[in-house]
CSV table of C-alpha atoms and ligand atoms in Angstrom, one decimal:
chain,number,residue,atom,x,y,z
A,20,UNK,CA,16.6,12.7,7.8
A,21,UNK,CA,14.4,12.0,10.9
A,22,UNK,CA,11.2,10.6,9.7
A,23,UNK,CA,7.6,10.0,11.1
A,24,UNK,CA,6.7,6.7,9.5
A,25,UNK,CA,2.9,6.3,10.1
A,26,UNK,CA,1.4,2.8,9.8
A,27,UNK,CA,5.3,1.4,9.7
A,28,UNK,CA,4.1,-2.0,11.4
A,29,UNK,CA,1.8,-3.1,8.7
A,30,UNK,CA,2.9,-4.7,5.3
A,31,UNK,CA,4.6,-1.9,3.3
A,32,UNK,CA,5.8,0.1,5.9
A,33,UNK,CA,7.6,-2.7,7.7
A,34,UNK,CA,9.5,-3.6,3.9
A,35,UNK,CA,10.0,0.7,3.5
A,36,UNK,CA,11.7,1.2,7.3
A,37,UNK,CA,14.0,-1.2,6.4
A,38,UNK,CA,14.9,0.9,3.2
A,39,UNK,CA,14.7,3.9,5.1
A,40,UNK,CA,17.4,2.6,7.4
A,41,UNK,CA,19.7,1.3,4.7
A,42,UNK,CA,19.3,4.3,2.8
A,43,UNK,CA,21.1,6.0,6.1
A,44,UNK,CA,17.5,7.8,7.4
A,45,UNK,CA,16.0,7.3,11.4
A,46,UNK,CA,12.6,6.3,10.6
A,47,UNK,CA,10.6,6.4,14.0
A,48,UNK,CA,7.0,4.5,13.7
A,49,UNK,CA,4.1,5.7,14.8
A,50,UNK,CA,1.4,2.8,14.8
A,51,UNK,CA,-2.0,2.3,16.6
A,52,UNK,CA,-1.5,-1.8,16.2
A,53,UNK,CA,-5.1,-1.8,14.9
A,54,UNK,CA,-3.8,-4.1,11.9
A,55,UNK,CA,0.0,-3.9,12.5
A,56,UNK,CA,2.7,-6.3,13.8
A,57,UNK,CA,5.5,-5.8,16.5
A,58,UNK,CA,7.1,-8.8,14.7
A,59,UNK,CA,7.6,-6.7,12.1
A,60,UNK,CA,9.8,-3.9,13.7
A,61,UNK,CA,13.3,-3.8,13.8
A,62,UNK,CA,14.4,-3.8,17.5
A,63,UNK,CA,16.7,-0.5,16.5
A,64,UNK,CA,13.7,1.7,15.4
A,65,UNK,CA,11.9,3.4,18.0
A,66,UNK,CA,8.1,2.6,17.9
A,67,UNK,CA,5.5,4.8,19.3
A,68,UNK,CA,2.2,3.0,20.0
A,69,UNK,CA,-0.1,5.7,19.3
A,70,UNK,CA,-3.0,7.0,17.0
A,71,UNK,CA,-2.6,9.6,13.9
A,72,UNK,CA,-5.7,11.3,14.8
A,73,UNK,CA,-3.9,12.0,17.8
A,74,UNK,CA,-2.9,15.7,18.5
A,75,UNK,CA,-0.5,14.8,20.5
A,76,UNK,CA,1.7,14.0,17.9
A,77,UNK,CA,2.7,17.6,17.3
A,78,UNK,CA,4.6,17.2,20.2
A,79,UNK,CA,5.9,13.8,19.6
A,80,UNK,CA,7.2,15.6,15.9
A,81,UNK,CA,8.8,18.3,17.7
A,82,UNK,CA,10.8,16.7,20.3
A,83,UNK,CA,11.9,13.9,17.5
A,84,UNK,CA,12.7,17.1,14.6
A,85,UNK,CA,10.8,15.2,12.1
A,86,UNK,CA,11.2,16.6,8.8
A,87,UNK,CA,9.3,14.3,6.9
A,88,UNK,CA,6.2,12.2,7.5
A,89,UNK,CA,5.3,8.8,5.3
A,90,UNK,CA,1.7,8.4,5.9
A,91,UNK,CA,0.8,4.1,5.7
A,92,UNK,CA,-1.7,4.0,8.8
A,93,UNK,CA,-5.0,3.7,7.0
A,94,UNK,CA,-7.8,1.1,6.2
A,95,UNK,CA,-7.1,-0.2,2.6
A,96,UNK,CA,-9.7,-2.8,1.2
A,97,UNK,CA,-12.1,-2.2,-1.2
A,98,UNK,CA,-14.5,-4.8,-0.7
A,99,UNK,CA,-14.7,-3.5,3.3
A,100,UNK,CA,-15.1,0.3,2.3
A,101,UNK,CA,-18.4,-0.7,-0.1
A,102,UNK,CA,-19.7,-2.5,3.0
A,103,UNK,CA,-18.3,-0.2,6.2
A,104,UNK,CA,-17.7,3.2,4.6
A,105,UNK,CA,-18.3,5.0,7.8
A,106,UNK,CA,-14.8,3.7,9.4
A,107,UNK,CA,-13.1,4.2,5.9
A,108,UNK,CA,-14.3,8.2,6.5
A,109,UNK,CA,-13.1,8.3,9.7
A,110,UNK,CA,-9.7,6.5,9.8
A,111,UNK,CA,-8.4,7.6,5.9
A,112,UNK,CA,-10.0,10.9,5.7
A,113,UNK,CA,-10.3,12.4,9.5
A,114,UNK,CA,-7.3,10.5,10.7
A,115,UNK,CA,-5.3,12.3,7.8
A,116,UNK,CA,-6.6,15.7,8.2
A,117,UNK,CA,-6.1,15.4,12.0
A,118,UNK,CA,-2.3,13.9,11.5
A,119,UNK,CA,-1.6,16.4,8.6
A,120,UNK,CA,-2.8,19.5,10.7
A,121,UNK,CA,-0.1,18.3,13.5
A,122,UNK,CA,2.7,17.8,10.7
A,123,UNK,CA,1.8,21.8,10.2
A,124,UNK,CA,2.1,22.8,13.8
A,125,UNK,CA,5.0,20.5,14.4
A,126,UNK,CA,7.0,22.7,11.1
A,127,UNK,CA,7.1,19.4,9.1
A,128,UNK,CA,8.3,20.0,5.7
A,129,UNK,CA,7.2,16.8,3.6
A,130,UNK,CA,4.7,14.3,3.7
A,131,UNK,CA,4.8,11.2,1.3
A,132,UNK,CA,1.8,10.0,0.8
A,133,UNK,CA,0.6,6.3,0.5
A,134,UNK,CA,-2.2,6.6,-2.2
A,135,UNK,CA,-3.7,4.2,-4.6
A,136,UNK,CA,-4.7,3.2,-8.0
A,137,UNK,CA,-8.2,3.5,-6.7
A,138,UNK,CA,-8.1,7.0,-7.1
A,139,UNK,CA,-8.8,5.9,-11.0
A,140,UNK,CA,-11.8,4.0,-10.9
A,141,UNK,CA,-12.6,2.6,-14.5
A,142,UNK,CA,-9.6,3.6,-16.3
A,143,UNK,CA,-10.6,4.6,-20.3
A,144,UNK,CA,-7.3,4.1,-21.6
A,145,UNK,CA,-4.5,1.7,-20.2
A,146,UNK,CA,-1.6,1.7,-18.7
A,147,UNK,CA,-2.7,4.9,-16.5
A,148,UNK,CA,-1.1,7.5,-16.3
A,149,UNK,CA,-1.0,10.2,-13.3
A,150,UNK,CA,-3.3,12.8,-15.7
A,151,UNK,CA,-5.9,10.1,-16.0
A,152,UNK,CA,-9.5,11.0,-14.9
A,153,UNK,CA,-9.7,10.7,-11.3
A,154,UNK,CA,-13.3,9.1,-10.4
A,155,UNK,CA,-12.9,6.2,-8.3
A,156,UNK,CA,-15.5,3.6,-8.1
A,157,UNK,CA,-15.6,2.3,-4.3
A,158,UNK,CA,-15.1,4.6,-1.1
A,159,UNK,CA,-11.8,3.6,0.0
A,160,UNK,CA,-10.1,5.2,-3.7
A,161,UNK,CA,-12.7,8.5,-2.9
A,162,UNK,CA,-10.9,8.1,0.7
A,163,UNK,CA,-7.8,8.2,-0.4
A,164,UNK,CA,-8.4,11.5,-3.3
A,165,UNK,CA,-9.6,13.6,-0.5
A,166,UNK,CA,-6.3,13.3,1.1
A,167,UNK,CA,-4.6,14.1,-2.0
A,168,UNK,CA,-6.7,17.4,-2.1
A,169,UNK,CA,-6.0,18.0,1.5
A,170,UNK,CA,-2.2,17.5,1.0
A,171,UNK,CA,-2.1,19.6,-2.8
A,172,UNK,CA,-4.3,22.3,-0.4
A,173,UNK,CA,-1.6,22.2,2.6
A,174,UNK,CA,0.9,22.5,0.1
A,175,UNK,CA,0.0,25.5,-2.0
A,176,UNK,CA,-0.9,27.4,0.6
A,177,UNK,CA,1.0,26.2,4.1
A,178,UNK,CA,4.1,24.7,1.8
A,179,UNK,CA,4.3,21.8,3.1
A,180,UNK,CA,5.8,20.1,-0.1
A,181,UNK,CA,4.4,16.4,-0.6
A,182,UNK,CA,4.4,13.3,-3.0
A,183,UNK,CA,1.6,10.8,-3.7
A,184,UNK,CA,2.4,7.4,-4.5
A,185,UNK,CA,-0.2,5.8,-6.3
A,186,UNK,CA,0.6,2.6,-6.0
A,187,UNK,CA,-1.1,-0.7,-8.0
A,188,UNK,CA,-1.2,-3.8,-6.2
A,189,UNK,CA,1.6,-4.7,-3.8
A,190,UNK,CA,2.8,-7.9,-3.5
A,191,UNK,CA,5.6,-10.1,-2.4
A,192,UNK,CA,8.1,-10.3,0.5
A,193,UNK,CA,11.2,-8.9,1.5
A,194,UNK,CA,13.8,-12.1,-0.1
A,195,UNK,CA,15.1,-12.9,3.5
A,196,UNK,CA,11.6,-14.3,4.6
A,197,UNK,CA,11.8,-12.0,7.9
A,198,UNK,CA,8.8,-9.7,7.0
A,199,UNK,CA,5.8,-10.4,4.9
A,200,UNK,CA,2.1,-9.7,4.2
A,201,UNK,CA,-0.1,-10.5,7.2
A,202,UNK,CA,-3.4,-9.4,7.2
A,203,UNK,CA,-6.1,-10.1,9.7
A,204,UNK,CA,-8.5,-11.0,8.1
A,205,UNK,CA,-6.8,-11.6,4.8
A,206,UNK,CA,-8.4,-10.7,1.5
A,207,UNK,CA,-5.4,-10.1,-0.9
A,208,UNK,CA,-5.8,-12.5,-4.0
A,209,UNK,CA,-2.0,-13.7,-3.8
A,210,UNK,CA,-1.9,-14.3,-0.1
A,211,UNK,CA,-5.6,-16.2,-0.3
A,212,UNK,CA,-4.2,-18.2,-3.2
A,213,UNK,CA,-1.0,-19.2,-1.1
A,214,UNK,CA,-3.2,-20.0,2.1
A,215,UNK,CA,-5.1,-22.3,-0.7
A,216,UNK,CA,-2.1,-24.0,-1.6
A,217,UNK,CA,-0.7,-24.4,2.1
A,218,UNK,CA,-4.5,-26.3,2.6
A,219,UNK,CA,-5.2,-23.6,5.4
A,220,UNK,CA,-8.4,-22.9,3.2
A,221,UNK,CA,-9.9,-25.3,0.7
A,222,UNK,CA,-10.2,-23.4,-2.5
A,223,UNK,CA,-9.7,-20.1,-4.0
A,224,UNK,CA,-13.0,-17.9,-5.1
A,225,UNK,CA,-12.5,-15.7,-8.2
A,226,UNK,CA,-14.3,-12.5,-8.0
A,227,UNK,CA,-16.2,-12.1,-11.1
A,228,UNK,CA,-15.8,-13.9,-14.5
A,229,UNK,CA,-17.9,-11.6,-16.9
A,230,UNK,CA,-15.2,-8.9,-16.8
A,231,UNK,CA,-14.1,-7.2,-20.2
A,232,UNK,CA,-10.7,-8.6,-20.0
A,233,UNK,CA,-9.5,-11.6,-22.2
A,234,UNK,CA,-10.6,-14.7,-19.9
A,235,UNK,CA,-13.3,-12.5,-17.9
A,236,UNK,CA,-11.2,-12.0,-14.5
A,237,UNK,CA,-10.0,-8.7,-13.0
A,238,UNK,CA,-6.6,-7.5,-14.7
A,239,UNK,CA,-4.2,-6.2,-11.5
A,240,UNK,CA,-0.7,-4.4,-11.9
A,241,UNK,CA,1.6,-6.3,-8.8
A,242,UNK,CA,4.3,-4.8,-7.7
A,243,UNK,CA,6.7,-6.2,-5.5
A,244,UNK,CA,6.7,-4.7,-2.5
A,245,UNK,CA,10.7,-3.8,-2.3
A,246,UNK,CA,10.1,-1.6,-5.8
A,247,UNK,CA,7.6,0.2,-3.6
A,248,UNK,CA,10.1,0.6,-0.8
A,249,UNK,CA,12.8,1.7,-2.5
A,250,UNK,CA,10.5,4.4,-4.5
A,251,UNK,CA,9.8,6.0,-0.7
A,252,UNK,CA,13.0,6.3,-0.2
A,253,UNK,CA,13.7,9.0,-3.7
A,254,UNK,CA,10.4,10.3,-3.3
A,255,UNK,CA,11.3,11.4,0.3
A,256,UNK,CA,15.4,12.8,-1.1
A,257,UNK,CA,13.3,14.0,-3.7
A,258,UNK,CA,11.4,16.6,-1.3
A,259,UNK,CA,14.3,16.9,1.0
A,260,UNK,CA,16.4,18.4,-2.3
A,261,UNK,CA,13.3,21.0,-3.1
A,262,UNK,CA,11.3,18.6,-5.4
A,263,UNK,CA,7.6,20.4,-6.3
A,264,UNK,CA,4.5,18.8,-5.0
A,265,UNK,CA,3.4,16.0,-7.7
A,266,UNK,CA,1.9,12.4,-7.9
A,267,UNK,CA,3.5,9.7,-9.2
A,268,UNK,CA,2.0,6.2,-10.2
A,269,UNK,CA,3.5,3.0,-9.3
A,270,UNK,CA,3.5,-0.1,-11.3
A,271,UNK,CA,5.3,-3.1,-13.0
A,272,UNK,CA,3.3,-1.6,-16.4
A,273,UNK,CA,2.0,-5.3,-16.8
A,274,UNK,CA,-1.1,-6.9,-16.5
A,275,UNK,CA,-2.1,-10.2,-14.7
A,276,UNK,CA,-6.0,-11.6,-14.6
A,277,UNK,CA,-7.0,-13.3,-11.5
A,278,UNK,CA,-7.0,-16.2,-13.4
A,279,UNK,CA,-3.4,-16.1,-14.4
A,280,UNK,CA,-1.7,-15.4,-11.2
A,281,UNK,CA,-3.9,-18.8,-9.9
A,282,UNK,CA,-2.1,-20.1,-12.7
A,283,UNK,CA,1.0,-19.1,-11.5
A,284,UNK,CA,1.0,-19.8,-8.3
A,285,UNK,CA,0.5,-23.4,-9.2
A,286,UNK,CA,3.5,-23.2,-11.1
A,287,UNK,CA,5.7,-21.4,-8.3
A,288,UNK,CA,3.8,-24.2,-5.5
A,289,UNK,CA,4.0,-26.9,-7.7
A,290,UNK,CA,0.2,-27.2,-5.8
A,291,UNK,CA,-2.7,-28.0,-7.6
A,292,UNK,CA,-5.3,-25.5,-5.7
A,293,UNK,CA,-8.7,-25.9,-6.1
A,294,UNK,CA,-10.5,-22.7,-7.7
A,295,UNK,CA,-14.1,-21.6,-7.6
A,296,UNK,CA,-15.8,-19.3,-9.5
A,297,UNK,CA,-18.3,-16.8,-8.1
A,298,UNK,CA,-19.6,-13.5,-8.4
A,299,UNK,CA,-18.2,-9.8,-8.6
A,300,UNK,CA,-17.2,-8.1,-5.3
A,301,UNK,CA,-18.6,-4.9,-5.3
A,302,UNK,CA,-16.3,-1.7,-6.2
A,303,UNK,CA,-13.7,-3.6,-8.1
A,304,UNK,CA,-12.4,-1.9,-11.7
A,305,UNK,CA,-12.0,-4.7,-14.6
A,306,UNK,CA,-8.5,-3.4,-15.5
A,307,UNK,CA,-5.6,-1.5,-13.6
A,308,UNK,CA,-2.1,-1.4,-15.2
A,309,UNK,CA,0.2,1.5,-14.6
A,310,UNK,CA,2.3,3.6,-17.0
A,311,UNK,CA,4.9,4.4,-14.2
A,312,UNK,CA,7.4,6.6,-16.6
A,313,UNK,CA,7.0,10.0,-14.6
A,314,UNK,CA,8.5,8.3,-11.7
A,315,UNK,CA,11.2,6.1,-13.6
A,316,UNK,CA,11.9,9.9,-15.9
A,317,UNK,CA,11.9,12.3,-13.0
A,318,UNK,CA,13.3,9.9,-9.7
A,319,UNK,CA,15.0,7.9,-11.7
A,320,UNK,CA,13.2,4.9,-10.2
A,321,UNK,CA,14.0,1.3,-11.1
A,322,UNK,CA,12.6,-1.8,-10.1
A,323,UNK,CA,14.5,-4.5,-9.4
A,324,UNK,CA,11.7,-7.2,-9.4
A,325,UNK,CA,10.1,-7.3,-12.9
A,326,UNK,CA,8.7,-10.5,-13.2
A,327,UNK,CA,5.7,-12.0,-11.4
A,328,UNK,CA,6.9,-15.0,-11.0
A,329,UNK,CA,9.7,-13.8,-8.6
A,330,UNK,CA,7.1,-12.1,-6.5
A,331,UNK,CA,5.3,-15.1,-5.8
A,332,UNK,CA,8.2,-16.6,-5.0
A,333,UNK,CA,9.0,-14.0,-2.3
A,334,UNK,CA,5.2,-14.1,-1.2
A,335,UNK,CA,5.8,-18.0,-1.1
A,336,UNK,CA,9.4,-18.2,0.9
A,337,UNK,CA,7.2,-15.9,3.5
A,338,UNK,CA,3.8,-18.2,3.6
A,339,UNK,CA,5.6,-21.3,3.8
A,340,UNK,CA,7.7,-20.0,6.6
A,341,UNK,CA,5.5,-18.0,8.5
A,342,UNK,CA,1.9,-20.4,8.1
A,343,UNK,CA,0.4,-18.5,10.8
A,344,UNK,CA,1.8,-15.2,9.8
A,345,UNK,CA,3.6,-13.1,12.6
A,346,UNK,CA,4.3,-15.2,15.9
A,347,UNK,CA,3.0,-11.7,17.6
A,348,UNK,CA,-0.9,-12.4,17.4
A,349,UNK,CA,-0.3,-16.0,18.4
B,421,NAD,N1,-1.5,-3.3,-0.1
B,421,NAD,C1,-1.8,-2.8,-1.3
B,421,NAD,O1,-1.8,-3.4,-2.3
B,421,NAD,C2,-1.9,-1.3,-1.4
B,421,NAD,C3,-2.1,-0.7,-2.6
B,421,NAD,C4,-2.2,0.7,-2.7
B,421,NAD,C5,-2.2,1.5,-1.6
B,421,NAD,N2,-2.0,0.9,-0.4
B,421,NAD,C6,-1.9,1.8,0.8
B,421,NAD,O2,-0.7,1.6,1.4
B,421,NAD,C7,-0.8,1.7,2.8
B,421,NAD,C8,-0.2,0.5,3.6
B,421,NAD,O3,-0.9,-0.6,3.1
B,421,NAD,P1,-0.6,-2.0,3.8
B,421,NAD,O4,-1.1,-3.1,2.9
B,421,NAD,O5,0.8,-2.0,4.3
B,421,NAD,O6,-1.6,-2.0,5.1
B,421,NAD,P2,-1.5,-2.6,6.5
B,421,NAD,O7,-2.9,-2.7,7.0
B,421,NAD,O8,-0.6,-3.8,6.5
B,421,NAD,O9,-0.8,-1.5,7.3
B,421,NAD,C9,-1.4,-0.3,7.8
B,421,NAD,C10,-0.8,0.0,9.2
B,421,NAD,O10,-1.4,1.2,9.7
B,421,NAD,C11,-1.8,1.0,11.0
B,421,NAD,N3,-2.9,1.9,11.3
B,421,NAD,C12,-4.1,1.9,10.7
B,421,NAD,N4,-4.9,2.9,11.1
B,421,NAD,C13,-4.1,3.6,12.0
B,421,NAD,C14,-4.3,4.8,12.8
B,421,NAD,N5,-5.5,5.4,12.8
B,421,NAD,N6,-3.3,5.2,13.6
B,421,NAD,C15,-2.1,4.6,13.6
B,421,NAD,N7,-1.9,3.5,12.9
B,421,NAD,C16,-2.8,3.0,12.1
B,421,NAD,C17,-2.2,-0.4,11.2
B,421,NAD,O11,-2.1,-0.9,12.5
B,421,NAD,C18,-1.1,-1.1,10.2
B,421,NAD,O12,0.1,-1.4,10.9
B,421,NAD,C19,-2.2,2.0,3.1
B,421,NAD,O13,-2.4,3.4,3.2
B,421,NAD,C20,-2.9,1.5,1.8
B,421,NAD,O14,-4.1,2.2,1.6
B,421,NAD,C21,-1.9,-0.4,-0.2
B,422,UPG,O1,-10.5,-14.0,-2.9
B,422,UPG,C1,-10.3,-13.2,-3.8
B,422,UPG,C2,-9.6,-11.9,-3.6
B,422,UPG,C3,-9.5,-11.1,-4.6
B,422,UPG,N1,-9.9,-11.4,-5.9
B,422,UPG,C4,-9.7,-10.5,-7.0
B,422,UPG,O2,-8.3,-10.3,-7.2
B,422,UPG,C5,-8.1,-8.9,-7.6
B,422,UPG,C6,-7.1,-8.3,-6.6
B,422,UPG,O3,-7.8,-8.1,-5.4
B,422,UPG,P1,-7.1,-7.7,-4.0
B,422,UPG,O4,-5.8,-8.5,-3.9
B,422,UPG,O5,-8.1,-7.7,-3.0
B,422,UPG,O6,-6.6,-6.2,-4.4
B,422,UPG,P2,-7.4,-4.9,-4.9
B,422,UPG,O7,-8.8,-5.0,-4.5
B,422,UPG,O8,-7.1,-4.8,-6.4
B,422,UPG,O9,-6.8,-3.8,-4.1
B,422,UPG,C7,-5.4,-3.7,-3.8
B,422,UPG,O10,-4.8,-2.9,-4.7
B,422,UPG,C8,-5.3,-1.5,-4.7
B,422,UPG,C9,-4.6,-0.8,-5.8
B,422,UPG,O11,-4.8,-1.4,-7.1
B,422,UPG,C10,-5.0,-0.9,-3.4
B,422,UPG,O12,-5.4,0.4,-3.3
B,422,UPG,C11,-5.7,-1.7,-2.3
B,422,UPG,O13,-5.3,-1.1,-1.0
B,422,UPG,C12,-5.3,-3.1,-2.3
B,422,UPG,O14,-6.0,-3.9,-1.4
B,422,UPG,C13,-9.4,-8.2,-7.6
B,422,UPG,O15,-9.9,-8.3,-9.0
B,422,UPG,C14,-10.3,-9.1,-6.8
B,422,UPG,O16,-11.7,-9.1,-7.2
B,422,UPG,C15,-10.5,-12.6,-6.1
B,422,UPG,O17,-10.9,-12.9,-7.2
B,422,UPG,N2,-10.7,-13.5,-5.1
């Protein structure tokens, strides 16, 4: 399939073209660079600097015959959406509608959907699963359940089929150390903890230790970012072989507190980093695990990358290579 790959120079995207392209699709990125990396393209993909919101992209969809869109480009941090919602409004949930309104015009038949675990809020009973209540406690998970509605609304009634991915928290790097998380400015807990240990900052701050979790830190689901990659790639064939609109969640169904994946970063650095404690950052759930057996049941969906361990290992082959991150912004 020809596929519109939104946000495909950014963290996951990068990791899911690469699947895309050994899966035997022609993903073609479209990418405003407002957070992205050229570094992180292959040099065999075609790259289109331009902006969802865009409505030129109906032509760009045409002349390509793009039958399927993946939608990455969006802002995606919770602290920044309780302080900034305005940008969180207009990028996630204008930039959406805009780009989802040309995927209409252009014909487009499926759209898979980058969503979150957000979309949750306070979970009452753990893992989650997709029929959970859906009343997210910071702007960037409301973000991201108005584009669901938009996408179930497109679908029912324009039939453009689609799949949300609701993923947990992504993590890791693709094993060969070419790609990797880069953020600008980073505030991911895994990559802050690895800049700790490299010394490019001098501690770690954990978020919050009244929590009701077992040592009082936030309890995350990390997934490695391949197992996210690879679940693109079936929820996309999915569609393409008449799969019905649905959301999946997606998870490693296991729970790690801020404090343990300190703990186990040490073990992967062999770094003692300094850690401070300090106060909640606004938005943030106590505990998100995933129950991902709808996608495991109906894609058949297996991740290859179980243990946390190994995805700090990936995350640390990537920050020990790349210190600075991409060359690109250098
Ligand atoms: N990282 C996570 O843990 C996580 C978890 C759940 C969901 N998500 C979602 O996954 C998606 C990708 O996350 P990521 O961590 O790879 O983010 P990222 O910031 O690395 O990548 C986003 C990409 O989208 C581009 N972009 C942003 N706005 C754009 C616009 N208006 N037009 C064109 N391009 C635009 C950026 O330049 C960047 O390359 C996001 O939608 C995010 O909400 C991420
Ligand atoms: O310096 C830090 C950074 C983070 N945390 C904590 O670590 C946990 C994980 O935080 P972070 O890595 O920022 O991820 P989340 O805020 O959980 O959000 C991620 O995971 C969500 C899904 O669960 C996605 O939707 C978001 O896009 C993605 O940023 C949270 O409890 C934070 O409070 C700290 O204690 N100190």
């Amino acid at each position: 399939m020809k596929l519109l790959v939104t946000g495909g120079a950014g963290y996951i995207g990068s990791h899911t073209v690469r699947a895309l392209q050994k899966a035997g699709h022609t993903p073609i990125i479209v990418d405003n660079f407002s957070r992205g990396h050229r570094d992180s393209v292959p040099t065999d993909v075609l790259c289109i600097e331009m902006d969802i919101a865009d409505s030129t992209l109906v032509e760009v969809m045409k002349e390509h015959e793009i039958e399927g869109v993946m939608h990455f480009a969006a802002h995606s941090q919770v602290g920044e959406s309780m302080v900034n919602p305005s940008i969180y409004y207009d990028n996630n949930v204008v930039g959406s509608y805009r780009l989802i309104e040309s995927a209409r015009q252009a014909g487009v038949k499926h759209f898979v959907f980058s969503s979150t675990a957000a979309v949750y809020g306070e979970p009452e009973i753990v893992p989650i699963k997709e029929d959970a209540k859906l009343e997210p406690t910071n702007v960037y998970g409301r973000t991201k359940l108005m584009i669901e509605q938009m996408l179930s609304d497109y679908s029912k009634i324009y039939g453009m089929t689609y799949v949300a991915l609701r993923y947990f928290n992504a993590a890791g790097a693709d094993p060969s150390g070419e790609i990797g998380e880069d953020h600008t400015p980073e505030t991911h807990l895994i990559p802050l903890v690895l800049d700790a240990a490299l010394g490019k900052r001098p501690h770690i701050t954990v978020f919050g230790t009244d929590y009701p979790t077992e040592d009082g830190t936030c309890v995350r689901d990390y997934i490695h970012v391949n197992d996210l990659a690879s679940a693109h790639v079936l929820a996309m064939n999915y569609l393409h072989d008449g799969g019905e609109s649905t959301v999946f969640n997606l998870g490693s169904g296991n729970g790690f507190s801020v404090k343990a994946i300190i703990e186990t970063a040490k073990e992967v650095t062999g770094i003692d980093i300094l850690v401070e404690y300090g106060d909640r950052r606004a938005g943030d759930p106590g505990t998100l695990i995933a129950s991902s057996d709808k996608i495991k049941s109906v894609l058949g969906w297996n991740p290859v990358f179980s243990n946390v361990k190994d995805v700090l290992k990936d995350a640390w082959g990537w920050h020990q290579s790349h210190p600075n991150g991409y060359d690109d912004k250098k």
